[in-house]
PDB file of C-alpha atoms and ligand atoms in Angstrom:
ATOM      1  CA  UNK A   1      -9.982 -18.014  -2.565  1.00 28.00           C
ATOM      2  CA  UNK A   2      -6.617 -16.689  -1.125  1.00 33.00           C
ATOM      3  CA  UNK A   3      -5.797 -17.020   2.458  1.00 35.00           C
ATOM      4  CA  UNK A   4      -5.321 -13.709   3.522  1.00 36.00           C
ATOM      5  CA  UNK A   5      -1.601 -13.591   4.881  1.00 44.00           C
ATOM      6  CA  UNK A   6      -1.028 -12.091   8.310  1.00 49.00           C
ATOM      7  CA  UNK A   7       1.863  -9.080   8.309  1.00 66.00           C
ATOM      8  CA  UNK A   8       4.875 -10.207   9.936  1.00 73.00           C
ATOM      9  CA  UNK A   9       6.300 -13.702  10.096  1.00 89.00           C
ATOM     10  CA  UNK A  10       6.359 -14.765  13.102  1.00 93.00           C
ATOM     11  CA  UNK A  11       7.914 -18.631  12.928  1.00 92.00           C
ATOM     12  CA  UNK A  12      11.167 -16.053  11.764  1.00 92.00           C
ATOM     13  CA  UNK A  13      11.076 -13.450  13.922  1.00 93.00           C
ATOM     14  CA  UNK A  14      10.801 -16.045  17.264  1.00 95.00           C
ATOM     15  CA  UNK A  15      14.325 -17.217  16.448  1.00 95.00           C
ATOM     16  CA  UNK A  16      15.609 -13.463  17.105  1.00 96.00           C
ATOM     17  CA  UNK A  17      12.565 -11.580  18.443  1.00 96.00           C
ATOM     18  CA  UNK A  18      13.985 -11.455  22.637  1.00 97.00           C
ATOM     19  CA  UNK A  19      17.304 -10.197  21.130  1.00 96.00           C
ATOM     20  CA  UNK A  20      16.033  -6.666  20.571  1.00 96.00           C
ATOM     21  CA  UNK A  21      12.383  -7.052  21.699  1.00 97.00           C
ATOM     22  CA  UNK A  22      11.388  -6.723  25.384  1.00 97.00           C
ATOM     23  CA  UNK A  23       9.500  -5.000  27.811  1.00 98.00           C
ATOM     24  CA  UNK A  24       9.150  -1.525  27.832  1.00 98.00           C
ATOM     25  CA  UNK A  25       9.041   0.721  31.163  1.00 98.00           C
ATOM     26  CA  UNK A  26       6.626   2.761  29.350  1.00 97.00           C
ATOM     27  CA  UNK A  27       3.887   0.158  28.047  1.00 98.00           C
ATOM     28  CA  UNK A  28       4.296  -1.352  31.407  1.00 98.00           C
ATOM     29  CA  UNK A  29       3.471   1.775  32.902  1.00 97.00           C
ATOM     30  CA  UNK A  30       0.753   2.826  30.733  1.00 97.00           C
ATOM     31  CA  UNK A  31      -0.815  -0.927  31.073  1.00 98.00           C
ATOM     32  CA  UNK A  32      -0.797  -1.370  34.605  1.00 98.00           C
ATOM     33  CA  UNK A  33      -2.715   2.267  35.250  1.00 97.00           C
ATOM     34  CA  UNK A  34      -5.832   0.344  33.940  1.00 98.00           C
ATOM     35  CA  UNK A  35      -5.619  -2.787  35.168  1.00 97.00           C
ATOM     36  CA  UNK A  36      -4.672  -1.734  38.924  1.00 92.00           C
ATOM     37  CA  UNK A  37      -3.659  -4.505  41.785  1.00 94.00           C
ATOM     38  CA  UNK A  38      -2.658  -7.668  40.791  1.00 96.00           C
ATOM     39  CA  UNK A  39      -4.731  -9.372  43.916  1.00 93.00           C
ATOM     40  CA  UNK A  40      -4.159 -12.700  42.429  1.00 92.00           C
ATOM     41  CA  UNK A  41      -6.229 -12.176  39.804  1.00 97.00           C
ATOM     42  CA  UNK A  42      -6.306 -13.740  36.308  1.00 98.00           C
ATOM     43  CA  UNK A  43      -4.421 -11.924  33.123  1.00 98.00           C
ATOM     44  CA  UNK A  44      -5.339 -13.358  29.539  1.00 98.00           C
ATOM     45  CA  UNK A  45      -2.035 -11.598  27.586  1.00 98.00           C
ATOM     46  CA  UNK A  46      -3.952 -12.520  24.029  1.00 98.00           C
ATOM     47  CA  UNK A  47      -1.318 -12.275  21.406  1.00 98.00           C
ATOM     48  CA  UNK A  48       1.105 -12.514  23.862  1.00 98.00           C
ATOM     49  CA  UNK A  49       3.742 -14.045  21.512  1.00 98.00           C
ATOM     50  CA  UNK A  50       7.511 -14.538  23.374  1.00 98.00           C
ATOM     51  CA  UNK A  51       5.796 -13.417  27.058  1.00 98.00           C
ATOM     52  CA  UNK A  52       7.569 -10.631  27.520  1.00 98.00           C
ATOM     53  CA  UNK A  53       4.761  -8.415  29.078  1.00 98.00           C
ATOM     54  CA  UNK A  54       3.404 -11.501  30.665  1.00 98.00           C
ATOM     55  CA  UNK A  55       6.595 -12.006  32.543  1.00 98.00           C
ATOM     56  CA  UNK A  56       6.249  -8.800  33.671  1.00 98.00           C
ATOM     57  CA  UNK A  57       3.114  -8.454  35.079  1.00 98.00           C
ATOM     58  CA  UNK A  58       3.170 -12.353  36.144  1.00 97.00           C
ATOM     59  CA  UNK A  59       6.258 -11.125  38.221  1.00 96.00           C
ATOM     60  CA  UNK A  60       3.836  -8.947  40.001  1.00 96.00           C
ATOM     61  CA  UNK A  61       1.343 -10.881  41.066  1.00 96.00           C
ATOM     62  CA  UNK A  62      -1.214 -11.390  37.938  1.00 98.00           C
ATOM     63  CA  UNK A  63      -1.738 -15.138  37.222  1.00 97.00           C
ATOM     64  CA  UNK A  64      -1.082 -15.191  33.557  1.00 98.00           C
ATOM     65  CA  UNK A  65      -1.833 -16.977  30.527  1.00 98.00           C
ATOM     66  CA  UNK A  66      -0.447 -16.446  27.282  1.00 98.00           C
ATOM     67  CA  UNK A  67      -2.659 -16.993  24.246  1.00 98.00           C
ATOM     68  CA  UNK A  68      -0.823 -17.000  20.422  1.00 97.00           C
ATOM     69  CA  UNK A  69      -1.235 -18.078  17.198  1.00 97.00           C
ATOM     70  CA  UNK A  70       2.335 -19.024  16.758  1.00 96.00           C
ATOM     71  CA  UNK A  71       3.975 -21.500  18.365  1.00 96.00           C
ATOM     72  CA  UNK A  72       7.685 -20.716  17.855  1.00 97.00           C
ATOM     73  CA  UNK A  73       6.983 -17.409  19.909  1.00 97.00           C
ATOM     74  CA  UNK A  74       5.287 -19.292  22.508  1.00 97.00           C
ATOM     75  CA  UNK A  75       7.478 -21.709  22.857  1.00 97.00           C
ATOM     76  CA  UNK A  76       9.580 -18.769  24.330  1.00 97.00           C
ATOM     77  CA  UNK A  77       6.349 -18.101  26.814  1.00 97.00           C
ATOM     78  CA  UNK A  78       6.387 -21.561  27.760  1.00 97.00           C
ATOM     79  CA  UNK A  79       9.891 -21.257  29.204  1.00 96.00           C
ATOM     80  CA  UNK A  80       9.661 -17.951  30.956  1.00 97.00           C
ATOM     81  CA  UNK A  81       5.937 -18.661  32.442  1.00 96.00           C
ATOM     82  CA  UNK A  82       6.477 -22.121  33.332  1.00 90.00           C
ATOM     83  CA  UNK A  83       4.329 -25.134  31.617  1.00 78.00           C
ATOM     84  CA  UNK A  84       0.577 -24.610  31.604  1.00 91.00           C
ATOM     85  CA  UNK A  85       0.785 -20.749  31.015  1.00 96.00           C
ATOM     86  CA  UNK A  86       1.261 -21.052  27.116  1.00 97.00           C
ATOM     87  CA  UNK A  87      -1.893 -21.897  25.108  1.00 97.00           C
ATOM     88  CA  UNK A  88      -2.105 -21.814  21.295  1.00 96.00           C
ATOM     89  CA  UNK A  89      -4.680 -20.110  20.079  1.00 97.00           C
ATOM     90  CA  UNK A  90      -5.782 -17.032  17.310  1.00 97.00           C
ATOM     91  CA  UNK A  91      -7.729 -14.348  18.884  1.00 98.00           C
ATOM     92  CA  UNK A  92     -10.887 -14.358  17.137  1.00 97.00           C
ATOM     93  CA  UNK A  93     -11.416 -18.343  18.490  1.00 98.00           C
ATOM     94  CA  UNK A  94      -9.960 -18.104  21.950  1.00 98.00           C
ATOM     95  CA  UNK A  95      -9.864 -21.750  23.431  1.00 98.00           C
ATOM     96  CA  UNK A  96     -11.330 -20.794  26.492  1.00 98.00           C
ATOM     97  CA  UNK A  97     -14.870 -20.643  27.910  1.00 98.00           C
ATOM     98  CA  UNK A  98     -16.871 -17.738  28.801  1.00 98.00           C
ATOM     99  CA  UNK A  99     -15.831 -15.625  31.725  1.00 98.00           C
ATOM    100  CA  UNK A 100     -12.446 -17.556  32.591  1.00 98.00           C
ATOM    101  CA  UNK A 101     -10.474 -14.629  33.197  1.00 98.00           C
ATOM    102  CA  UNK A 102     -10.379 -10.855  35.374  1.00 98.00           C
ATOM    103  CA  UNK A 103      -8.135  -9.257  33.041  1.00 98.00           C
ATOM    104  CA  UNK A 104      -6.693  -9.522  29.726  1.00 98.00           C
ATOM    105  CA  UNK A 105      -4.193  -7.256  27.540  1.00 98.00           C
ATOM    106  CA  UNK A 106      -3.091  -6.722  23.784  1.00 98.00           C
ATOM    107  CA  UNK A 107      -0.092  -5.784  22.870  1.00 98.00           C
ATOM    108  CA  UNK A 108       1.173  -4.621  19.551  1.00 97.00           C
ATOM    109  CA  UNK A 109      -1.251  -6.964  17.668  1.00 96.00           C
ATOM    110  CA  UNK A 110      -4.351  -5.362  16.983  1.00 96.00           C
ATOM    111  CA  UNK A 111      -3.148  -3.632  13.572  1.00 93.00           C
ATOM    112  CA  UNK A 112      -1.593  -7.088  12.827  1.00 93.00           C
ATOM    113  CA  UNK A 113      -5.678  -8.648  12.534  1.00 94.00           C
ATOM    114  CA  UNK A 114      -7.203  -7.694   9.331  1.00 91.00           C
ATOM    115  CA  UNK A 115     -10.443  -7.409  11.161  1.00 95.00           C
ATOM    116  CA  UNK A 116     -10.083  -7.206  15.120  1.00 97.00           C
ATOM    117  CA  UNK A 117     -13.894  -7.077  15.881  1.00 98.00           C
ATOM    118  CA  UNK A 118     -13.825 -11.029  16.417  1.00 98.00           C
ATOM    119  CA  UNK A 119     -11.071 -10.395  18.622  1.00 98.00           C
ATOM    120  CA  UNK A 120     -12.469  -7.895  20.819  1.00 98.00           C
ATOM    121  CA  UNK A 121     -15.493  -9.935  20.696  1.00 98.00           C
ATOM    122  CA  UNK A 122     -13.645 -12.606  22.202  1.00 98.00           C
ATOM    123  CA  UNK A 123     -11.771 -10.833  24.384  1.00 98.00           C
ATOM    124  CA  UNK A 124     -15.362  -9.533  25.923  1.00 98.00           C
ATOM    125  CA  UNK A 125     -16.478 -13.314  26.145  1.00 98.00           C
ATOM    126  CA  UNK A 126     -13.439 -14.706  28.246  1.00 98.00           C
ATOM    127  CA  UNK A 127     -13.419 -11.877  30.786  1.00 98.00           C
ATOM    128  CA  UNK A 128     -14.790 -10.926  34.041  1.00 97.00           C
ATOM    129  CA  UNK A 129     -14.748  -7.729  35.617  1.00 95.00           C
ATOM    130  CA  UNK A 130     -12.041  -6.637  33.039  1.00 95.00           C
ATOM    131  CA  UNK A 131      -9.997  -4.302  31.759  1.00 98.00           C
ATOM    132  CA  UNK A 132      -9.314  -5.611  28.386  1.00 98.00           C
ATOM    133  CA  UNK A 133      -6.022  -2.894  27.848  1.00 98.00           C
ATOM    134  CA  UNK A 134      -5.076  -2.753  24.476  1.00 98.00           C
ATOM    135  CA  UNK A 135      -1.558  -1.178  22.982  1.00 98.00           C
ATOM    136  CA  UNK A 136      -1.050  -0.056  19.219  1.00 97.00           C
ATOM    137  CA  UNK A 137      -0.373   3.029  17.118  1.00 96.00           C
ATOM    138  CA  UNK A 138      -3.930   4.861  16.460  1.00 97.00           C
ATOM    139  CA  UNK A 139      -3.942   7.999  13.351  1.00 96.00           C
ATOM    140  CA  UNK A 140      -3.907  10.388  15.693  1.00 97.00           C
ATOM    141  CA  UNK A 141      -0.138   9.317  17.246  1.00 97.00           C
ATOM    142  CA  UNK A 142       3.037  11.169  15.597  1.00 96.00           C
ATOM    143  CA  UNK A 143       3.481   9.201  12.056  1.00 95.00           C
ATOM    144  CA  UNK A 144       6.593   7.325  11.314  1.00 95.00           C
ATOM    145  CA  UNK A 145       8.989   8.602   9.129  1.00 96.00           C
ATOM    146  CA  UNK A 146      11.298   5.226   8.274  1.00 97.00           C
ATOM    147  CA  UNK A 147       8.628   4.258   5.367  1.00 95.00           C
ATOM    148  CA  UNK A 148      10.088   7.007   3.302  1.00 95.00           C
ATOM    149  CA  UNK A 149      13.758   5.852   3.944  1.00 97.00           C
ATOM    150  CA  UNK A 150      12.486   1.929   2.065  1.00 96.00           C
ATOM    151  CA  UNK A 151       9.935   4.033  -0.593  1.00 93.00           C
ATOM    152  CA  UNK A 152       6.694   3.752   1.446  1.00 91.00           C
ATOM    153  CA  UNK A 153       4.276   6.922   1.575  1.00 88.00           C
ATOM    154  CA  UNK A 154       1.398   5.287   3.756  1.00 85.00           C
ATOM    155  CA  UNK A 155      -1.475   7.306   3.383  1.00 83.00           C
ATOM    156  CA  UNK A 156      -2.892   9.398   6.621  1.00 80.00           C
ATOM    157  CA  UNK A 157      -5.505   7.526   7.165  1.00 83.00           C
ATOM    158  CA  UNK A 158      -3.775   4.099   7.044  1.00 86.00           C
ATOM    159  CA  UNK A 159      -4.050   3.331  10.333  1.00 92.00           C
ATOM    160  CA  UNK A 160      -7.367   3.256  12.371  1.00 95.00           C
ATOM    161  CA  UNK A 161      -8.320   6.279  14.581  1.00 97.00           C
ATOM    162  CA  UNK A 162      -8.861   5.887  18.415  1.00 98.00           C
ATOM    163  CA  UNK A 163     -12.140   6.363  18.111  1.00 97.00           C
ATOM    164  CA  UNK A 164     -12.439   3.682  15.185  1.00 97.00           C
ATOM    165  CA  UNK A 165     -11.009   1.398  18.309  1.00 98.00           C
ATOM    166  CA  UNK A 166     -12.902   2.607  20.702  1.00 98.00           C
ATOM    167  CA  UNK A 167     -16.021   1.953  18.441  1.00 98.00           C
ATOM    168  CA  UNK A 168     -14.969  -1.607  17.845  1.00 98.00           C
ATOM    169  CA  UNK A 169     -14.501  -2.131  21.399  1.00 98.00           C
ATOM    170  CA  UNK A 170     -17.658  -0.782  22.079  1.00 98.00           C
ATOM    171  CA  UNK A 171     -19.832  -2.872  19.535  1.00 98.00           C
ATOM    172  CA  UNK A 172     -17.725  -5.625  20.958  1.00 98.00           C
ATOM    173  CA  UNK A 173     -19.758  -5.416  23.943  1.00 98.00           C
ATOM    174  CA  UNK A 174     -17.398  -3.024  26.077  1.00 98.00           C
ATOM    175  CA  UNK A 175     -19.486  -0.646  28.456  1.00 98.00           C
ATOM    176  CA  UNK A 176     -16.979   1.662  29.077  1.00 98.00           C
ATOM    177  CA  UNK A 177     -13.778   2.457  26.913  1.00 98.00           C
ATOM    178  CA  UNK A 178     -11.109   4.625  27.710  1.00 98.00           C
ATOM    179  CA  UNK A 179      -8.143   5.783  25.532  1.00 98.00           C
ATOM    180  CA  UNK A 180      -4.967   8.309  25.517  1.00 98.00           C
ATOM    181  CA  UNK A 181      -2.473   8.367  23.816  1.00 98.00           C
ATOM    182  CA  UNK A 182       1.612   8.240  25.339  1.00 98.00           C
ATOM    183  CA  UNK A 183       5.124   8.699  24.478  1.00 97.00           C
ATOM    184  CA  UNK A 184       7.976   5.864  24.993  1.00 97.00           C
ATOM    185  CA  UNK A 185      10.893   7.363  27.083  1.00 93.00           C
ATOM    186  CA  UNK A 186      13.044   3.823  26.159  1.00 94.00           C
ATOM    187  CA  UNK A 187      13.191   1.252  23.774  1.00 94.00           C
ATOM    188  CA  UNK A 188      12.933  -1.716  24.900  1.00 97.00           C
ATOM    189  CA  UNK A 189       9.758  -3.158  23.445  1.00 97.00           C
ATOM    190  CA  UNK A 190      11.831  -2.892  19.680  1.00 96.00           C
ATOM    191  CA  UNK A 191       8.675  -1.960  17.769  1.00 96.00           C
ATOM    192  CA  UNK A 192       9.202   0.455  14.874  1.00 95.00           C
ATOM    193  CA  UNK A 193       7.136   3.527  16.758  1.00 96.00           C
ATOM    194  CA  UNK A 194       9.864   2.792  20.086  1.00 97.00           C
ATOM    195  CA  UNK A 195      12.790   2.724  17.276  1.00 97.00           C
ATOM    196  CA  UNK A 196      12.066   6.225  16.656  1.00 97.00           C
ATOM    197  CA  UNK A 197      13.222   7.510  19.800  1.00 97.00           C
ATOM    198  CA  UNK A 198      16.909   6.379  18.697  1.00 97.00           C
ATOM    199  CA  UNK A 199      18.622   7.417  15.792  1.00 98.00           C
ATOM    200  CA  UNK A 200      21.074   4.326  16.423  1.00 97.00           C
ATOM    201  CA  UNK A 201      18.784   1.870  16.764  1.00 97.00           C
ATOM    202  CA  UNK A 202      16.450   3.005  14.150  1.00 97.00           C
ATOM    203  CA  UNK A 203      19.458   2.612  11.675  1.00 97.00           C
ATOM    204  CA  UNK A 204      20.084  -0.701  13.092  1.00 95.00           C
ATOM    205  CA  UNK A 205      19.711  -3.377  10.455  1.00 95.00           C
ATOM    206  CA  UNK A 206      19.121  -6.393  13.778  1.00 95.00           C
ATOM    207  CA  UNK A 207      16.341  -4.052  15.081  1.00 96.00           C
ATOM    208  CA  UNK A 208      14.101  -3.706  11.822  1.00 96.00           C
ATOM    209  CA  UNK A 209      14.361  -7.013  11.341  1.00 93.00           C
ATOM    210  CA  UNK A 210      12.935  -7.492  14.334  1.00 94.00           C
ATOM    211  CA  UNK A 211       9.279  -5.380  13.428  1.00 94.00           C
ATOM    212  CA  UNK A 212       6.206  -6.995  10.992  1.00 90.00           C
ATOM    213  CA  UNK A 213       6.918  -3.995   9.032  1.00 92.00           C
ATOM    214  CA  UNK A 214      10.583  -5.214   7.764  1.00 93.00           C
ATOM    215  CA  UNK A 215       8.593  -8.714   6.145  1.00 90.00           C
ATOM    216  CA  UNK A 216       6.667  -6.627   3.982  1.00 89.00           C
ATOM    217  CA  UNK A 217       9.473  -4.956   2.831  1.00 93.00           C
ATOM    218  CA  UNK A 218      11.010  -6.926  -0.741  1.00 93.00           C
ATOM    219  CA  UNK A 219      15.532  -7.358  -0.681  1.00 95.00           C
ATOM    220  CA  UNK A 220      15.952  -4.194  -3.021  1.00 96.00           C
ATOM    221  CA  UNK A 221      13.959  -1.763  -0.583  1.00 95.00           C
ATOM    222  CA  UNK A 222      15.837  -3.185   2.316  1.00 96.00           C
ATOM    223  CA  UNK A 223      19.152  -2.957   1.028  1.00 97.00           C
ATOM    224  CA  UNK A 224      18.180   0.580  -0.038  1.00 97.00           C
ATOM    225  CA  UNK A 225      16.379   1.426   2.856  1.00 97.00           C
ATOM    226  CA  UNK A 226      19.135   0.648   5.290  1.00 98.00           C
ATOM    227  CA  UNK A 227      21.684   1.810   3.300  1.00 98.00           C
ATOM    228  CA  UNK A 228      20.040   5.381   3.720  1.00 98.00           C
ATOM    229  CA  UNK A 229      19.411   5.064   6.883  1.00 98.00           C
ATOM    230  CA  UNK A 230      23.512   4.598   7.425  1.00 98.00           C
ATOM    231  CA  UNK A 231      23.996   7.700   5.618  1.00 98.00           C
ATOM    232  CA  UNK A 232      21.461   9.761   7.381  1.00 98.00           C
ATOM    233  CA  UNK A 233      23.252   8.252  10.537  1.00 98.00           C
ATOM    234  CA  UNK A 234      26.595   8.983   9.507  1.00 98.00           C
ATOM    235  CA  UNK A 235      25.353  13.224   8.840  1.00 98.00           C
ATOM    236  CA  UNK A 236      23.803  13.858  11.651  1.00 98.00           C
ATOM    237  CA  UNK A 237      20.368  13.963   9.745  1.00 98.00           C
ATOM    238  CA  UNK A 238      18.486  10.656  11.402  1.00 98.00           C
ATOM    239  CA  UNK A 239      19.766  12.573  14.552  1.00 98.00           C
ATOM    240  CA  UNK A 240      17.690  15.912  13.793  1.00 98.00           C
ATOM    241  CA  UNK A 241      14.578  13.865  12.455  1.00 98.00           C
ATOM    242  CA  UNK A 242      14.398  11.224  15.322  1.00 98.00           C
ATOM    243  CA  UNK A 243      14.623  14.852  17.393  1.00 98.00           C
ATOM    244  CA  UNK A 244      11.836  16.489  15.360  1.00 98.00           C
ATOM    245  CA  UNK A 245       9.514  13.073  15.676  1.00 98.00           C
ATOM    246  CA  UNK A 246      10.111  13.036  19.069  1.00 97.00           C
ATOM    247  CA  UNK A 247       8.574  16.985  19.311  1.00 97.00           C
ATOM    248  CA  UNK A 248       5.783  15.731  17.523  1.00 97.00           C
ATOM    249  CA  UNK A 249       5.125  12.785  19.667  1.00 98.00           C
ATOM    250  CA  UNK A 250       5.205  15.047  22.623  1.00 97.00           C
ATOM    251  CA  UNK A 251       2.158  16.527  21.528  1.00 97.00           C
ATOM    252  CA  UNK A 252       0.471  13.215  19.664  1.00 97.00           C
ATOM    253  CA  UNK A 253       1.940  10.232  21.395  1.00 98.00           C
ATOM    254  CA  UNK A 254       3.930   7.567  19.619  1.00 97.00           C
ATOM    255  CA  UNK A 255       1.300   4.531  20.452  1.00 98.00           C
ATOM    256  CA  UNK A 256      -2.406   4.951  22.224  1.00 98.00           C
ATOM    257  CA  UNK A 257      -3.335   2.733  25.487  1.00 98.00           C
ATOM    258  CA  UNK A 258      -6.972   1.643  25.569  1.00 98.00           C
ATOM    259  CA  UNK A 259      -8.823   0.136  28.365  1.00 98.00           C
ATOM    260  CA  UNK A 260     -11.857  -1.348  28.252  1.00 98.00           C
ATOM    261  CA  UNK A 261     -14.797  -3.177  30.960  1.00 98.00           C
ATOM    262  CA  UNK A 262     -17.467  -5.196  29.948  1.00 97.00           C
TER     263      UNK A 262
HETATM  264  C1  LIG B   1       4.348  -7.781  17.659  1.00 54.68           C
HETATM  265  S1  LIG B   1       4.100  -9.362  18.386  1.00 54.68           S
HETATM  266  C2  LIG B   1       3.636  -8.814  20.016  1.00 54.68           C
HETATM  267  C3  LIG B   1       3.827  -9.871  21.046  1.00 54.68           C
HETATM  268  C4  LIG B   1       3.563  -9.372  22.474  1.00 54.68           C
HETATM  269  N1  LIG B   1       2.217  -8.875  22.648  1.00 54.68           N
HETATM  270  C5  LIG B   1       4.569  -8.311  22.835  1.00 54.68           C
HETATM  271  O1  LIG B   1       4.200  -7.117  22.757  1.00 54.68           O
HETATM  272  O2  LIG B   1       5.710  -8.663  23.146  1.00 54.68           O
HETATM  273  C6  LIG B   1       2.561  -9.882  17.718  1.00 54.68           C
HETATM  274  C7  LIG B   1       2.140 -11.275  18.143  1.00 54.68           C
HETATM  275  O3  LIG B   1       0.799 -11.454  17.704  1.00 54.68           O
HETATM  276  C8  LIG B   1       0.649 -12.812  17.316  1.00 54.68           C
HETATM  277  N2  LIG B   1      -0.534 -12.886  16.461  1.00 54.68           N
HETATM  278  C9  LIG B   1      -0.705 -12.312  15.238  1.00 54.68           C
HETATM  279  N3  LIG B   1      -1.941 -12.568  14.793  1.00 54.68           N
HETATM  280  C10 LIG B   1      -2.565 -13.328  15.750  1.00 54.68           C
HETATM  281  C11 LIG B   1      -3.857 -13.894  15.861  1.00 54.68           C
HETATM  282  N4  LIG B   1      -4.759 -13.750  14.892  1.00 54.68           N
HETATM  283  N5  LIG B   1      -4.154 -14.598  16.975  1.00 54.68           N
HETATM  284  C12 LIG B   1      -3.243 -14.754  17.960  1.00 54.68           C
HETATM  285  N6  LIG B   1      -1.995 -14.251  17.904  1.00 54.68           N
HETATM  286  C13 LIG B   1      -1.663 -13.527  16.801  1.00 54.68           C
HETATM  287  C14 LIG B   1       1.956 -13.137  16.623  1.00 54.68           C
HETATM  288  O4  LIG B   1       2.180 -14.531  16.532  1.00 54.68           O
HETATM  289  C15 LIG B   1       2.940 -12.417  17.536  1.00 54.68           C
HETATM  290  O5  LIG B   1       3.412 -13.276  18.551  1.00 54.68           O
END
């Protein structure tokens, strides 16, 4: 049987990914509504890949541990958490026992995990009192409109909707989920959804290169991809669409924040 591949490729992407990936103002935000005052208490970031958030929320009084599959991004972790704070791990087998931690988030990695209910499920073990806040585009948030650029029409119902999540979370073993959806005002965090709020950095060949989305993508559809994207740049056009997407994700969000306690 095949091994299922997992989208992006992450032993790459570490050698670049804190170049034009880091943390955004407005996941930070929208994470740290849920899990309130740091207190001292624990924060599993599973998936947590470079540390980024972790650094972020570690810098304000969360002890933190980040869990990833890959160990090129943790390796980046390692160095910005300090030794002992970087564990390698995939989320569906978390190598820690039940109950070791208050908090935990996910970040962008949800729609990278072909199935997440192991994930969730695991989440639910490791934790405490929770939240379990979770981060990723849901159908209901303002689609993208790069796929047509590299000759990609995903279909509406591609992605999962929040209540699909919510659903998962629940059969997980979450009492009580919570979701909305909101809309980046920066982007830091690089992903393809925060590209969309700048024409310039959408068209920015460093950038997609930076997002799961580009390794799916084969040379041909990149080279024509970004060489549209330079022309649409050049006119004005990426200008008026990033404009009109940004309308629409007034009203839909770009990405949806859930929280969830056992
Ligand atoms: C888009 S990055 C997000 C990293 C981090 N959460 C952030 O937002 O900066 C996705 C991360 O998920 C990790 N990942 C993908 N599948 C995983 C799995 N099954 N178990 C653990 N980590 C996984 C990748 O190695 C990568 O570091």
């Amino acid at each position: 049987m095949a091994t299922p591949t997992r989208p992006g490729n992450y032993r790459e992407q570490a050698k670049t990914y804190d170049l034009t990936r880091g943390a955004s103002p407005t996941i930070v935000r929208a994470v740290a509504e849920h899990l309130g005052e740091p207190r001292g208490r624990t924060l599993l970031d599973i998936a947590g890949g470079t540390g980024n958030y972790a650094q972020v929320f570690a810098t304000r009084g969360f002890r933190v541990t980040v869990v990833d599959a890959q160990l090129a991004m943790l390796e980046h972790s390692a160095r910005k958490l300090g030794g002992g704070h970087a564990v390698a791990g995939a989320a569906a087998h978390l190598p820690f026992s039940d109950g070791s931690f208050d908090c935990a988030t996910l970040v962008h990695a949800v729609h990278l995990l072909q199935d997440p209910s192991p994930a969730l499920r695991e989440a639910h073990r490791v934790l405490r009192e929770g939240p379990l806040v979770a981060v990723d585009p849901t159908r209901e948030n303002a689609p993208l409109f790069v796929h047509e650029y590299f000759g990609l029409h995903p279909p509406d119902d591609a992605r999962p909707s929040a209540e699909d999540i919510a659903l998962l979370l629940r059969r997980a073993g979450f009492a009580t989920v919570e979701h909305h959806p909101f809309v980046y005002t920066d982007t830091a965090d690089g992903s393809l959804h925060a590209l969309h709020t700048n024409a310039l950095h959408l068209a920015g060949p460093a950038y997609l290169r930076n997002t799961s989305f580009w390794y799916g993508l084969d040379e041909e559809a990149r080279r024509a991809g970004l060489d549209a994207l330079a022309r649409d740049l050049r006119s004005g056009r990426l200008e008026e669409r990033v404009r009109a997407h940004y309308l629409e994700a007034a009203v839909r969000g770009h990405e949806t924040v859930f929280a969830a306690w056992p």
